[in-house]
């Protein structure tokens, strides 16, 4: 397409990509997720949509999903609030934007240089904040007092996000996008190199973000990646990891009194000594976000919780015992929040979302020299980093889900041409 080489078009898409990688940076008060990406994406749609191919079935699915969300807001919602509605409409808009623009501009969205640049910025700012918590505090909307409280309570730093757990999530997403970029670019790399770079992301997650949940999810996803691209060495790693765990655990126990003020270490200590006490940790609300959200839906009814102010005493069974919590119309977020908020009105957009995940599951790759079902990694990453956790409208999470699905579309189209 002629428009593809147009400097204006390329710059506009590039700005939207940069803002997607730094979604918390902005100037609008009392909002963690800033609107800069959505403004740039809207301009892309206004000026460039005419030069992109859009399937009518996809457009109808998007319109149906958005229409039912609006219908819920207009006819079911008892406490309507425009800001609340806007969050979910923007999530649907982001899916539309990435799905339409990805085939023509994938080089802007899944650029390994941009991924490395974003990782370096987050990491460097985070390290500096260990010594100067106020560093670049003006770039995000949460107060400096919040940044100081993280260091005082033994948590990590927030870098250019809202809180340490959000930073951990960004490291997770950047790692997943790095793997996806390898598939898109068709590069052939040794599995060891892919894993080493992934472990660099993980180390940054552990050392800088210090979120036990984010680090645990990150380690699990790297383990899945390792199993898919280098199965033989994976089993050797498992044996060595078990030995290292025993040695590390013994070492930690011997110096526990000195390092117990580190929040992540404290959670591990609780898990080892009193497993049932882990249910009292706030992090369990994040770990069990999907079952809690569905459990809450049972209280509010099939029409969804909407923006209801009602609060109830919730109880959820777990293998460690019953989790008791205060139930609200919103838990931790994730795309599952559509189900909690809109109930049966969310069915079209949820079906579309899982259609994208199933496409991502079907992706195969030769980027390590041998065929691998890398789609399994993409499916699990999408579920854990988008459906289970994050703001429903987080651009980078939706870029990953839609990008992986579009890779499958491209692979399928190439196979037809080859046949």
mmCIF file of C-alpha atoms in Angstrom:
data_model
loop_
_atom_site.group_PDB
_atom_site.id
_atom_site.type_symbol
_atom_site.label_atom_id
_atom_site.label_comp_id
_atom_site.label_asym_id
_atom_site.label_seq_id
_atom_site.Cartn_x
_atom_site.Cartn_y
_atom_site.Cartn_z
ATOM 1 C CA UNK A 1 0.000 0.000 0.000
ATOM 2 C CA UNK A 2 1.173 3.475 -0.807
ATOM 3 C CA UNK A 3 0.099 4.725 2.590
ATOM 4 C CA UNK A 4 2.442 2.263 4.258
ATOM 5 C CA UNK A 5 5.433 4.361 3.187
ATOM 6 C CA UNK A 6 3.854 7.659 4.044
ATOM 7 C CA UNK A 7 5.933 9.380 6.751
ATOM 8 C CA UNK A 8 2.880 10.847 8.439
ATOM 9 C CA UNK A 9 1.224 7.431 8.683
ATOM 10 C CA UNK A 10 4.388 5.775 9.958
ATOM 11 C CA UNK A 11 4.948 8.445 12.617
ATOM 12 C CA UNK A 12 1.336 8.298 13.765
ATOM 13 C CA UNK A 13 1.439 4.514 14.179
ATOM 14 C CA UNK A 14 4.862 4.692 15.829
ATOM 15 C CA UNK A 15 3.582 7.164 18.426
ATOM 16 C CA UNK A 16 0.650 4.889 19.214
ATOM 17 C CA UNK A 17 3.086 1.982 19.631
ATOM 18 C CA UNK A 18 5.355 3.949 21.982
ATOM 19 C CA UNK A 19 2.411 5.063 24.110
ATOM 20 C CA UNK A 20 1.226 1.435 24.235
ATOM 21 C CA UNK A 21 4.581 0.421 25.721
ATOM 22 C CA UNK A 22 4.406 3.229 28.301
ATOM 23 C CA UNK A 23 0.666 3.291 29.125
ATOM 24 C CA UNK A 24 1.038 4.739 32.634
ATOM 25 C CA UNK A 25 2.955 7.849 31.571
ATOM 26 C CA UNK A 26 0.744 10.903 31.242
ATOM 27 C CA UNK A 27 -0.799 13.966 32.787
ATOM 28 C CA UNK A 28 -4.461 13.148 33.564
ATOM 29 C CA UNK A 29 -4.916 13.050 37.371
ATOM 30 C CA UNK A 30 -6.474 10.107 39.251
ATOM 31 C CA UNK A 31 -5.921 7.715 36.339
ATOM 32 C CA UNK A 32 -3.245 5.023 36.352
ATOM 33 C CA UNK A 33 -3.870 4.103 32.715
ATOM 34 C CA UNK A 34 -3.319 7.263 30.703
ATOM 35 C CA UNK A 35 -5.188 8.213 27.495
ATOM 36 C CA UNK A 36 -2.200 9.025 25.246
ATOM 37 C CA UNK A 37 -2.267 5.665 23.456
ATOM 38 C CA UNK A 38 -6.002 5.859 22.846
ATOM 39 C CA UNK A 39 -5.742 9.394 21.472
ATOM 40 C CA UNK A 40 -2.969 8.355 19.070
ATOM 41 C CA UNK A 41 -4.892 5.216 18.087
ATOM 42 C CA UNK A 42 -8.025 7.272 17.442
ATOM 43 C CA UNK A 43 -6.081 9.563 15.113
ATOM 44 C CA UNK A 44 -4.740 6.496 13.285
ATOM 45 C CA UNK A 45 -8.277 5.257 12.761
ATOM 46 C CA UNK A 46 -9.490 8.654 11.531
ATOM 47 C CA UNK A 47 -6.690 9.155 9.002
ATOM 48 C CA UNK A 48 -5.612 5.634 8.038
ATOM 49 C CA UNK A 49 -8.550 3.240 8.410
ATOM 50 C CA UNK A 50 -9.419 3.736 4.722
ATOM 51 C CA UNK A 51 -6.118 2.164 3.716
ATOM 52 C CA UNK A 52 -6.526 -1.005 5.805
ATOM 53 C CA UNK A 53 -8.497 -4.163 5.116
ATOM 54 C CA UNK A 54 -11.231 -4.881 7.647
ATOM 55 C CA UNK A 55 -13.318 -8.066 7.634
ATOM 56 C CA UNK A 56 -17.040 -7.366 7.939
ATOM 57 C CA UNK A 57 -17.586 -10.247 10.382
ATOM 58 C CA UNK A 58 -14.979 -8.824 12.758
ATOM 59 C CA UNK A 59 -16.497 -5.341 12.549
ATOM 60 C CA UNK A 60 -19.947 -6.753 13.307
ATOM 61 C CA UNK A 61 -18.574 -8.661 16.320
ATOM 62 C CA UNK A 62 -16.941 -5.480 17.659
ATOM 63 C CA UNK A 63 -20.110 -3.442 17.114
ATOM 64 C CA UNK A 64 -22.245 -6.096 18.806
ATOM 65 C CA UNK A 65 -19.898 -6.245 21.804
ATOM 66 C CA UNK A 66 -19.775 -2.464 22.173
ATOM 67 C CA UNK A 67 -23.518 -2.175 21.584
ATOM 68 C CA UNK A 68 -24.366 -4.593 24.395
ATOM 69 C CA UNK A 69 -22.005 -2.799 26.783
ATOM 70 C CA UNK A 70 -23.764 0.472 25.939
ATOM 71 C CA UNK A 71 -27.158 -1.204 26.338
ATOM 72 C CA UNK A 72 -26.193 -2.448 29.793
ATOM 73 C CA UNK A 73 -25.096 1.062 30.719
ATOM 74 C CA UNK A 74 -28.324 2.612 29.399
ATOM 75 C CA UNK A 75 -30.948 0.129 30.585
ATOM 76 C CA UNK A 76 -29.493 -2.054 33.363
ATOM 77 C CA UNK A 77 -26.941 0.078 35.165
ATOM 78 C CA UNK A 78 -28.224 1.487 38.446
ATOM 79 C CA UNK A 79 -25.225 3.734 39.153
ATOM 80 C CA UNK A 80 -24.114 5.017 35.718
ATOM 81 C CA UNK A 81 -20.707 6.674 35.566
ATOM 82 C CA UNK A 82 -19.143 7.735 32.259
ATOM 83 C CA UNK A 83 -15.534 7.067 33.334
ATOM 84 C CA UNK A 84 -16.469 3.514 34.276
ATOM 85 C CA UNK A 85 -18.141 2.933 30.892
ATOM 86 C CA UNK A 86 -15.263 4.476 28.980
ATOM 87 C CA UNK A 87 -12.752 1.942 30.344
ATOM 88 C CA UNK A 88 -14.570 -0.997 28.744
ATOM 89 C CA UNK A 89 -15.346 0.774 25.486
ATOM 90 C CA UNK A 90 -11.662 1.670 25.178
ATOM 91 C CA UNK A 91 -10.729 -1.984 25.720
ATOM 92 C CA UNK A 92 -12.988 -2.962 22.809
ATOM 93 C CA UNK A 93 -11.595 -0.098 20.728
ATOM 94 C CA UNK A 94 -8.007 -1.246 21.424
ATOM 95 C CA UNK A 95 -8.842 -4.766 20.191
ATOM 96 C CA UNK A 96 -10.315 -3.268 17.025
ATOM 97 C CA UNK A 97 -7.331 -0.976 16.504
ATOM 98 C CA UNK A 98 -4.654 -3.657 16.886
ATOM 99 C CA UNK A 99 -6.591 -6.189 14.816
ATOM 100 C CA UNK A 100 -7.032 -3.779 11.909
ATOM 101 C CA UNK A 101 -3.621 -2.092 11.920
ATOM 102 C CA UNK A 102 -1.369 -4.988 12.897
ATOM 103 C CA UNK A 103 -1.088 -6.653 9.438
ATOM 104 C CA UNK A 104 0.158 -3.458 7.783
ATOM 105 C CA UNK A 105 2.174 -1.995 10.642
ATOM 106 C CA UNK A 106 3.411 -4.995 12.644
ATOM 107 C CA UNK A 107 6.960 -3.668 12.359
ATOM 108 C CA UNK A 108 5.999 -0.698 14.533
ATOM 109 C CA UNK A 109 4.148 -2.698 17.189
ATOM 110 C CA UNK A 110 6.445 -5.728 17.459
ATOM 111 C CA UNK A 111 9.843 -4.146 17.031
ATOM 112 C CA UNK A 112 12.618 -5.861 18.999
ATOM 113 C CA UNK A 113 14.445 -2.535 19.336
ATOM 114 C CA UNK A 114 11.344 -0.930 20.875
ATOM 115 C CA UNK A 115 10.954 -3.883 23.260
ATOM 116 C CA UNK A 116 14.596 -3.616 24.379
ATOM 117 C CA UNK A 117 14.274 0.158 24.690
ATOM 118 C CA UNK A 118 11.142 -0.110 26.854
ATOM 119 C CA UNK A 119 12.758 -2.756 29.060
ATOM 120 C CA UNK A 120 15.892 -0.657 29.507
ATOM 121 C CA UNK A 121 13.891 2.466 30.427
ATOM 122 C CA UNK A 122 11.740 0.628 32.968
ATOM 123 C CA UNK A 123 14.782 -1.096 34.477
ATOM 124 C CA UNK A 124 17.042 1.971 34.678
ATOM 125 C CA UNK A 125 14.331 4.213 36.133
ATOM 126 C CA UNK A 126 13.483 1.463 38.614
ATOM 127 C CA UNK A 127 17.078 1.050 39.788
ATOM 128 C CA UNK A 128 17.483 4.812 40.241
ATOM 129 C CA UNK A 129 14.269 4.918 42.291
ATOM 130 C CA UNK A 130 15.785 2.548 44.853
ATOM 131 C CA UNK A 131 18.104 5.434 45.751
ATOM 132 C CA UNK A 132 15.898 8.398 44.769
ATOM 133 C CA UNK A 133 12.224 7.352 45.054
ATOM 134 C CA UNK A 134 11.069 10.708 43.681
ATOM 135 C CA UNK A 135 12.921 10.190 40.367
ATOM 136 C CA UNK A 136 10.494 10.838 37.456
ATOM 137 C CA UNK A 137 7.588 10.687 39.904
ATOM 138 C CA UNK A 138 5.914 13.456 37.888
ATOM 139 C CA UNK A 139 5.661 11.148 34.856
ATOM 140 C CA UNK A 140 2.905 9.063 36.478
ATOM 141 C CA UNK A 141 -0.120 10.243 38.409
ATOM 142 C CA UNK A 142 0.320 8.423 41.719
ATOM 143 C CA UNK A 143 1.781 10.572 44.472
ATOM 144 C CA UNK A 144 5.387 10.696 45.637
ATOM 145 C CA UNK A 145 4.148 9.521 49.044
ATOM 146 C CA UNK A 146 2.996 6.294 47.395
ATOM 147 C CA UNK A 147 6.459 5.793 45.894
ATOM 148 C CA UNK A 148 8.074 6.337 49.297
ATOM 149 C CA UNK A 149 5.695 3.868 50.956
ATOM 150 C CA UNK A 150 6.757 1.073 48.603
ATOM 151 C CA UNK A 151 10.413 1.274 49.670
ATOM 152 C CA UNK A 152 9.521 1.688 53.348
ATOM 153 C CA UNK A 153 7.425 -1.516 53.353
ATOM 154 C CA UNK A 154 10.072 -3.633 51.633
ATOM 155 C CA UNK A 155 8.307 -3.688 48.270
ATOM 156 C CA UNK A 156 9.982 -2.980 44.958
ATOM 157 C CA UNK A 157 9.732 0.236 42.972
ATOM 158 C CA UNK A 158 7.143 1.356 40.437
ATOM 159 C CA UNK A 159 9.441 2.833 37.768
ATOM 160 C CA UNK A 160 7.092 4.349 35.148
ATOM 161 C CA UNK A 161 3.998 2.431 36.288
ATOM 162 C CA UNK A 162 1.457 2.824 39.071
ATOM 163 C CA UNK A 163 2.912 0.308 41.545
ATOM 164 C CA UNK A 164 5.527 -2.497 41.763
ATOM 165 C CA UNK A 165 3.062 -5.221 40.752
ATOM 166 C CA UNK A 166 2.277 -3.234 37.581
ATOM 167 C CA UNK A 167 5.994 -2.996 36.831
ATOM 168 C CA UNK A 168 6.295 -6.761 37.238
ATOM 169 C CA UNK A 169 3.427 -7.170 34.802
ATOM 170 C CA UNK A 170 5.187 -4.972 32.241
ATOM 171 C CA UNK A 171 8.363 -7.067 32.473
ATOM 172 C CA UNK A 172 6.206 -10.154 31.902
ATOM 173 C CA UNK A 173 4.516 -8.627 28.866
ATOM 174 C CA UNK A 174 7.766 -7.377 27.375
ATOM 175 C CA UNK A 175 9.208 -10.893 27.638
ATOM 176 C CA UNK A 176 6.137 -12.401 25.937
ATOM 177 C CA UNK A 177 6.222 -9.745 23.205
ATOM 178 C CA UNK A 178 9.924 -10.454 22.664
ATOM 179 C CA UNK A 179 9.138 -14.119 21.960
ATOM 180 C CA UNK A 180 6.258 -13.121 19.677
ATOM 181 C CA UNK A 181 8.542 -10.739 17.778
ATOM 182 C CA UNK A 182 10.924 -13.620 17.052
ATOM 183 C CA UNK A 183 8.087 -15.591 15.483
ATOM 184 C CA UNK A 184 6.947 -12.584 13.440
ATOM 185 C CA UNK A 185 10.429 -11.757 12.172
ATOM 186 C CA UNK A 186 11.184 -15.393 11.322
ATOM 187 C CA UNK A 187 14.583 -15.286 13.010
ATOM 188 C CA UNK A 188 16.380 -18.532 13.836
ATOM 189 C CA UNK A 189 18.014 -18.336 17.265
ATOM 190 C CA UNK A 190 19.521 -20.934 19.563
ATOM 191 C CA UNK A 191 17.080 -21.866 22.367
ATOM 192 C CA UNK A 192 19.768 -20.965 24.882
ATOM 193 C CA UNK A 193 19.858 -17.362 23.660
ATOM 194 C CA UNK A 194 16.071 -17.016 23.824
ATOM 195 C CA UNK A 195 16.054 -18.404 27.358
ATOM 196 C CA UNK A 196 18.973 -16.279 28.544
ATOM 197 C CA UNK A 197 17.239 -13.095 27.390
ATOM 198 C CA UNK A 198 13.997 -14.284 29.016
ATOM 199 C CA UNK A 199 15.814 -14.888 32.296
ATOM 200 C CA UNK A 200 17.213 -11.347 32.113
ATOM 201 C CA UNK A 201 13.609 -10.118 32.061
ATOM 202 C CA UNK A 202 12.854 -12.413 35.027
ATOM 203 C CA UNK A 203 15.836 -11.212 37.079
ATOM 204 C CA UNK A 204 14.732 -7.605 36.545
ATOM 205 C CA UNK A 205 11.255 -8.616 37.674
ATOM 206 C CA UNK A 206 12.553 -10.222 40.867
ATOM 207 C CA UNK A 207 15.137 -7.592 41.772
ATOM 208 C CA UNK A 208 13.358 -4.381 40.748
ATOM 209 C CA UNK A 209 9.600 -5.047 40.961
ATOM 210 C CA UNK A 210 9.808 -7.560 43.835
ATOM 211 C CA UNK A 211 6.260 -8.756 43.240
ATOM 212 C CA UNK A 212 5.961 -12.404 44.316
ATOM 213 C CA UNK A 213 2.917 -12.879 42.095
ATOM 214 C CA UNK A 214 4.509 -11.323 38.989
ATOM 215 C CA UNK A 215 7.785 -13.210 39.513
ATOM 216 C CA UNK A 216 5.963 -16.514 40.028
ATOM 217 C CA UNK A 217 3.908 -16.070 36.845
ATOM 218 C CA UNK A 218 7.033 -15.026 34.956
ATOM 219 C CA UNK A 219 8.985 -18.096 36.079
ATOM 220 C CA UNK A 220 6.075 -20.386 35.157
ATOM 221 C CA UNK A 221 5.811 -18.912 31.643
ATOM 222 C CA UNK A 222 9.565 -19.202 31.055
ATOM 223 C CA UNK A 223 9.368 -22.841 32.177
ATOM 224 C CA UNK A 224 6.617 -23.465 29.609
ATOM 225 C CA UNK A 225 8.700 -21.737 26.932
ATOM 226 C CA UNK A 226 11.728 -23.834 27.869
ATOM 227 C CA UNK A 227 9.692 -27.052 27.681
ATOM 228 C CA UNK A 228 8.445 -26.129 24.205
ATOM 229 C CA UNK A 229 11.730 -25.087 22.582
ATOM 230 C CA UNK A 230 14.338 -27.217 24.420
ATOM 231 C CA UNK A 231 12.605 -30.170 26.058
ATOM 232 C CA UNK A 232 15.684 -32.236 26.763
ATOM 233 C CA UNK A 233 17.558 -29.534 28.624
ATOM 234 C CA UNK A 234 14.340 -28.586 30.441
ATOM 235 C CA UNK A 235 14.221 -31.859 32.344
ATOM 236 C CA UNK A 236 17.883 -31.450 33.303
ATOM 237 C CA UNK A 237 17.004 -27.955 34.511
ATOM 238 C CA UNK A 238 14.146 -29.291 36.662
ATOM 239 C CA UNK A 239 16.505 -31.671 38.473
ATOM 240 C CA UNK A 240 19.093 -28.939 39.030
ATOM 241 C CA UNK A 241 16.375 -26.469 40.053
ATOM 242 C CA UNK A 242 15.101 -28.851 42.739
ATOM 243 C CA UNK A 243 18.607 -29.195 44.159
ATOM 244 C CA UNK A 244 19.133 -25.437 43.996
ATOM 245 C CA UNK A 245 15.789 -24.865 45.727
ATOM 246 C CA UNK A 246 16.743 -27.084 48.643
ATOM 247 C CA UNK A 247 20.121 -25.373 49.026
ATOM 248 C CA UNK A 248 18.632 -21.887 48.649
ATOM 249 C CA UNK A 249 15.840 -22.628 51.106
ATOM 250 C CA UNK A 250 18.357 -23.827 53.685
ATOM 251 C CA UNK A 251 20.456 -20.687 53.154
ATOM 252 C CA UNK A 252 17.421 -18.404 53.408
ATOM 253 C CA UNK A 253 16.241 -20.020 56.611
ATOM 254 C CA UNK A 254 19.655 -19.411 58.177
ATOM 255 C CA UNK A 255 19.534 -15.671 57.379
ATOM 256 C CA UNK A 256 15.771 -15.192 57.517
ATOM 257 C CA UNK A 257 15.810 -12.666 60.336
ATOM 258 C CA UNK A 258 17.983 -10.306 58.266
ATOM 259 C CA UNK A 259 15.896 -10.400 55.070
ATOM 260 C CA UNK A 260 12.351 -10.879 56.373
ATOM 261 C CA UNK A 261 11.550 -7.207 55.820
ATOM 262 C CA UNK A 262 11.610 -7.835 52.056
ATOM 263 C CA UNK A 263 7.940 -8.377 51.241
ATOM 264 C CA UNK A 264 8.436 -11.175 48.704
ATOM 265 C CA UNK A 265 10.672 -13.125 51.100
ATOM 266 C CA UNK A 266 8.135 -12.639 53.876
ATOM 267 C CA UNK A 267 5.411 -14.206 51.735
ATOM 268 C CA UNK A 268 7.627 -17.214 51.000
ATOM 269 C CA UNK A 269 8.323 -17.585 54.733
ATOM 270 C CA UNK A 270 4.590 -17.553 55.516
ATOM 271 C CA UNK A 271 3.914 -20.146 52.808
ATOM 272 C CA UNK A 272 6.590 -22.465 54.193
ATOM 273 C CA UNK A 273 5.551 -22.258 57.837
ATOM 274 C CA UNK A 274 1.796 -21.609 57.836
ATOM 275 C CA UNK A 275 0.330 -22.311 54.388
ATOM 276 C CA UNK A 276 -3.204 -21.391 55.486
ATOM 277 C CA UNK A 277 -1.996 -17.901 56.490
ATOM 278 C CA UNK A 278 -1.197 -17.137 52.870
ATOM 279 C CA UNK A 279 -4.953 -16.714 52.317
ATOM 280 C CA UNK A 280 -4.812 -13.583 54.462
ATOM 281 C CA UNK A 281 -2.318 -11.938 52.114
ATOM 282 C CA UNK A 282 -3.673 -9.337 49.712
ATOM 283 C CA UNK A 283 -1.824 -11.049 46.866
ATOM 284 C CA UNK A 284 -4.293 -13.949 47.026
ATOM 285 C CA UNK A 285 -6.998 -11.647 45.656
ATOM 286 C CA UNK A 286 -4.816 -11.339 42.554
ATOM 287 C CA UNK A 287 -3.949 -15.052 42.319
ATOM 288 C CA UNK A 288 -7.625 -16.033 42.595
ATOM 289 C CA UNK A 289 -8.989 -13.163 40.531
ATOM 290 C CA UNK A 290 -10.912 -15.327 38.046
ATOM 291 C CA UNK A 291 -12.733 -17.555 40.582
ATOM 292 C CA UNK A 292 -13.402 -14.543 42.847
ATOM 293 C CA UNK A 293 -14.850 -12.547 39.930
ATOM 294 C CA UNK A 294 -17.122 -15.440 38.927
ATOM 295 C CA UNK A 295 -18.062 -16.006 42.571
ATOM 296 C CA UNK A 296 -19.023 -12.341 42.855
ATOM 297 C CA UNK A 297 -21.138 -12.617 39.703
ATOM 298 C CA UNK A 298 -23.254 -15.255 41.470
ATOM 299 C CA UNK A 299 -24.132 -12.609 44.079
ATOM 300 C CA UNK A 300 -24.954 -9.799 41.634
ATOM 301 C CA UNK A 301 -26.851 -11.943 39.117
ATOM 302 C CA UNK A 302 -26.613 -12.783 35.419
ATOM 303 C CA UNK A 303 -27.049 -9.171 34.338
ATOM 304 C CA UNK A 304 -23.667 -8.413 35.946
ATOM 305 C CA UNK A 305 -22.556 -6.212 38.805
ATOM 306 C CA UNK A 306 -22.271 -3.064 36.746
ATOM 307 C CA UNK A 307 -21.076 -0.210 38.903
ATOM 308 C CA UNK A 308 -23.037 -1.401 41.936
ATOM 309 C CA UNK A 309 -21.945 0.004 45.331
ATOM 310 C CA UNK A 310 -23.204 -3.133 47.103
ATOM 311 C CA UNK A 311 -20.655 -4.979 49.242
ATOM 312 C CA UNK A 312 -21.046 -8.477 50.669
ATOM 313 C CA UNK A 313 -19.103 -11.014 52.713
ATOM 314 C CA UNK A 314 -17.668 -13.416 50.168
ATOM 315 C CA UNK A 315 -16.368 -16.924 50.748
ATOM 316 C CA UNK A 316 -14.412 -19.049 48.268
ATOM 317 C CA UNK A 317 -13.131 -22.592 48.720
ATOM 318 C CA UNK A 318 -9.425 -23.204 48.029
ATOM 319 C CA UNK A 319 -7.151 -26.216 48.677
ATOM 320 C CA UNK A 320 -5.724 -24.282 51.661
ATOM 321 C CA UNK A 321 -9.137 -23.591 53.176
ATOM 322 C CA UNK A 322 -11.839 -20.976 52.684
ATOM 323 C CA UNK A 323 -10.867 -17.505 51.543
ATOM 324 C CA UNK A 324 -13.037 -14.887 53.255
ATOM 325 C CA UNK A 325 -13.171 -11.478 51.632
ATOM 326 C CA UNK A 326 -15.328 -8.417 51.048
ATOM 327 C CA UNK A 327 -16.996 -8.804 47.667
ATOM 328 C CA UNK A 328 -17.339 -5.781 45.359
ATOM 329 C CA UNK A 329 -18.493 -5.101 41.828
ATOM 330 C CA UNK A 330 -14.805 -5.133 40.845
ATOM 331 C CA UNK A 331 -11.927 -7.303 42.020
ATOM 332 C CA UNK A 332 -8.413 -6.998 40.564
ATOM 333 C CA UNK A 333 -9.234 -6.429 36.907
ATOM 334 C CA UNK A 334 -8.270 -8.589 33.954
ATOM 335 C CA UNK A 335 -10.465 -9.161 30.909
ATOM 336 C CA UNK A 336 -12.573 -11.441 33.116
ATOM 337 C CA UNK A 337 -13.923 -8.205 34.568
ATOM 338 C CA UNK A 338 -16.192 -7.926 31.525
ATOM 339 C CA UNK A 339 -18.047 -11.019 32.772
ATOM 340 C CA UNK A 340 -18.398 -9.653 36.303
ATOM 341 C CA UNK A 341 -19.476 -6.191 35.178
ATOM 342 C CA UNK A 342 -21.830 -7.067 32.319
ATOM 343 C CA UNK A 343 -22.858 -10.686 32.867
ATOM 344 C CA UNK A 344 -24.680 -12.114 29.830
ATOM 345 C CA UNK A 345 -24.209 -8.780 28.023
ATOM 346 C CA UNK A 346 -20.475 -9.592 27.811
ATOM 347 C CA UNK A 347 -20.936 -12.864 25.867
ATOM 348 C CA UNK A 348 -20.100 -11.484 22.362
ATOM 349 C CA UNK A 349 -16.907 -9.692 23.411
ATOM 350 C CA UNK A 350 -15.785 -12.639 25.573
ATOM 351 C CA UNK A 351 -16.366 -15.046 22.668
ATOM 352 C CA UNK A 352 -14.341 -12.739 20.400
ATOM 353 C CA UNK A 353 -11.560 -12.577 22.993
ATOM 354 C CA UNK A 354 -11.361 -16.367 23.279
ATOM 355 C CA UNK A 355 -11.461 -16.704 19.506
ATOM 356 C CA UNK A 356 -8.292 -14.604 19.451
ATOM 357 C CA UNK A 357 -6.717 -16.800 22.146
ATOM 358 C CA UNK A 358 -7.577 -19.986 20.232
ATOM 359 C CA UNK A 359 -5.927 -18.517 17.143
ATOM 360 C CA UNK A 360 -2.859 -17.720 19.245
ATOM 361 C CA UNK A 361 -2.824 -21.354 20.424
ATOM 362 C CA UNK A 362 -2.573 -22.525 16.810
ATOM 363 C CA UNK A 363 0.633 -20.589 16.067
ATOM 364 C CA UNK A 364 3.684 -22.697 15.249
ATOM 365 C CA UNK A 365 7.258 -21.563 14.895
ATOM 366 C CA UNK A 366 10.692 -22.527 13.637
ATOM 367 C CA UNK A 367 12.557 -19.657 15.304
ATOM 368 C CA UNK A 368 14.805 -22.136 17.193
ATOM 369 C CA UNK A 369 15.486 -24.209 14.056
ATOM 370 C CA UNK A 370 12.892 -26.918 14.807
ATOM 371 C CA UNK A 371 9.107 -26.795 14.719
ATOM 372 C CA UNK A 372 7.533 -25.960 18.080
ATOM 373 C CA UNK A 373 3.959 -25.456 19.312
ATOM 374 C CA UNK A 374 4.810 -22.007 20.580
ATOM 375 C CA UNK A 375 1.100 -21.216 20.548
ATOM 376 C CA UNK A 376 0.768 -23.018 23.889
ATOM 377 C CA UNK A 377 3.063 -20.396 25.399
ATOM 378 C CA UNK A 378 1.059 -17.604 23.756
ATOM 379 C CA UNK A 379 -2.251 -18.994 25.050
ATOM 380 C CA UNK A 380 -1.028 -19.294 28.638
ATOM 381 C CA UNK A 381 0.618 -15.867 28.486
ATOM 382 C CA UNK A 382 -2.603 -14.315 27.208
ATOM 383 C CA UNK A 383 -4.691 -15.957 29.918
ATOM 384 C CA UNK A 384 -2.332 -15.031 32.767
ATOM 385 C CA UNK A 385 -1.274 -11.564 31.618
ATOM 386 C CA UNK A 386 -4.546 -10.315 30.155
ATOM 387 C CA UNK A 387 -7.616 -12.355 31.132
ATOM 388 C CA UNK A 388 -6.496 -13.087 34.710
ATOM 389 C CA UNK A 389 -4.699 -9.845 35.537
ATOM 390 C CA UNK A 390 -4.259 -6.225 34.379
ATOM 391 C CA UNK A 391 -6.638 -3.438 33.470
ATOM 392 C CA UNK A 392 -9.124 -4.700 30.845
ATOM 393 C CA UNK A 393 -7.945 -1.847 28.619
ATOM 394 C CA UNK A 394 -4.165 -2.248 29.130
ATOM 395 C CA UNK A 395 -2.842 -1.684 25.565
ATOM 396 C CA UNK A 396 0.250 -3.878 25.816
ATOM 397 C CA UNK A 397 -1.726 -6.907 27.027
ATOM 398 C CA UNK A 398 -4.259 -6.523 24.219
ATOM 399 C CA UNK A 399 -1.467 -5.981 21.684
ATOM 400 C CA UNK A 400 -0.014 -9.331 22.701
ATOM 401 C CA UNK A 401 -3.321 -11.228 22.463
ATOM 402 C CA UNK A 402 -4.357 -9.667 19.146
ATOM 403 C CA UNK A 403 -0.811 -9.807 17.742
ATOM 404 C CA UNK A 404 -0.490 -13.543 18.420
ATOM 405 C CA UNK A 405 -3.892 -14.151 16.786
ATOM 406 C CA UNK A 406 -2.941 -12.143 13.709
ATOM 407 C CA UNK A 407 0.289 -14.111 13.394
ATOM 408 C CA UNK A 408 -1.866 -17.230 13.036
ATOM 409 C CA UNK A 409 -3.945 -15.506 10.336
ATOM 410 C CA UNK A 410 -0.770 -14.627 8.437
ATOM 411 C CA UNK A 411 0.593 -18.178 8.784
ATOM 412 C CA UNK A 412 -2.705 -19.646 7.583
ATOM 413 C CA UNK A 413 -2.785 -17.313 4.587
ATOM 414 C CA UNK A 414 0.821 -18.195 3.690
ATOM 415 C CA UNK A 415 0.048 -21.916 3.851
ATOM 416 C CA UNK A 416 -2.867 -21.466 1.452
ATOM 417 C CA UNK A 417 -0.659 -19.613 -1.012
ATOM 418 C CA UNK A 418 2.037 -22.294 -0.730
ATOM 419 C CA UNK A 419 -0.563 -25.027 -1.357
#
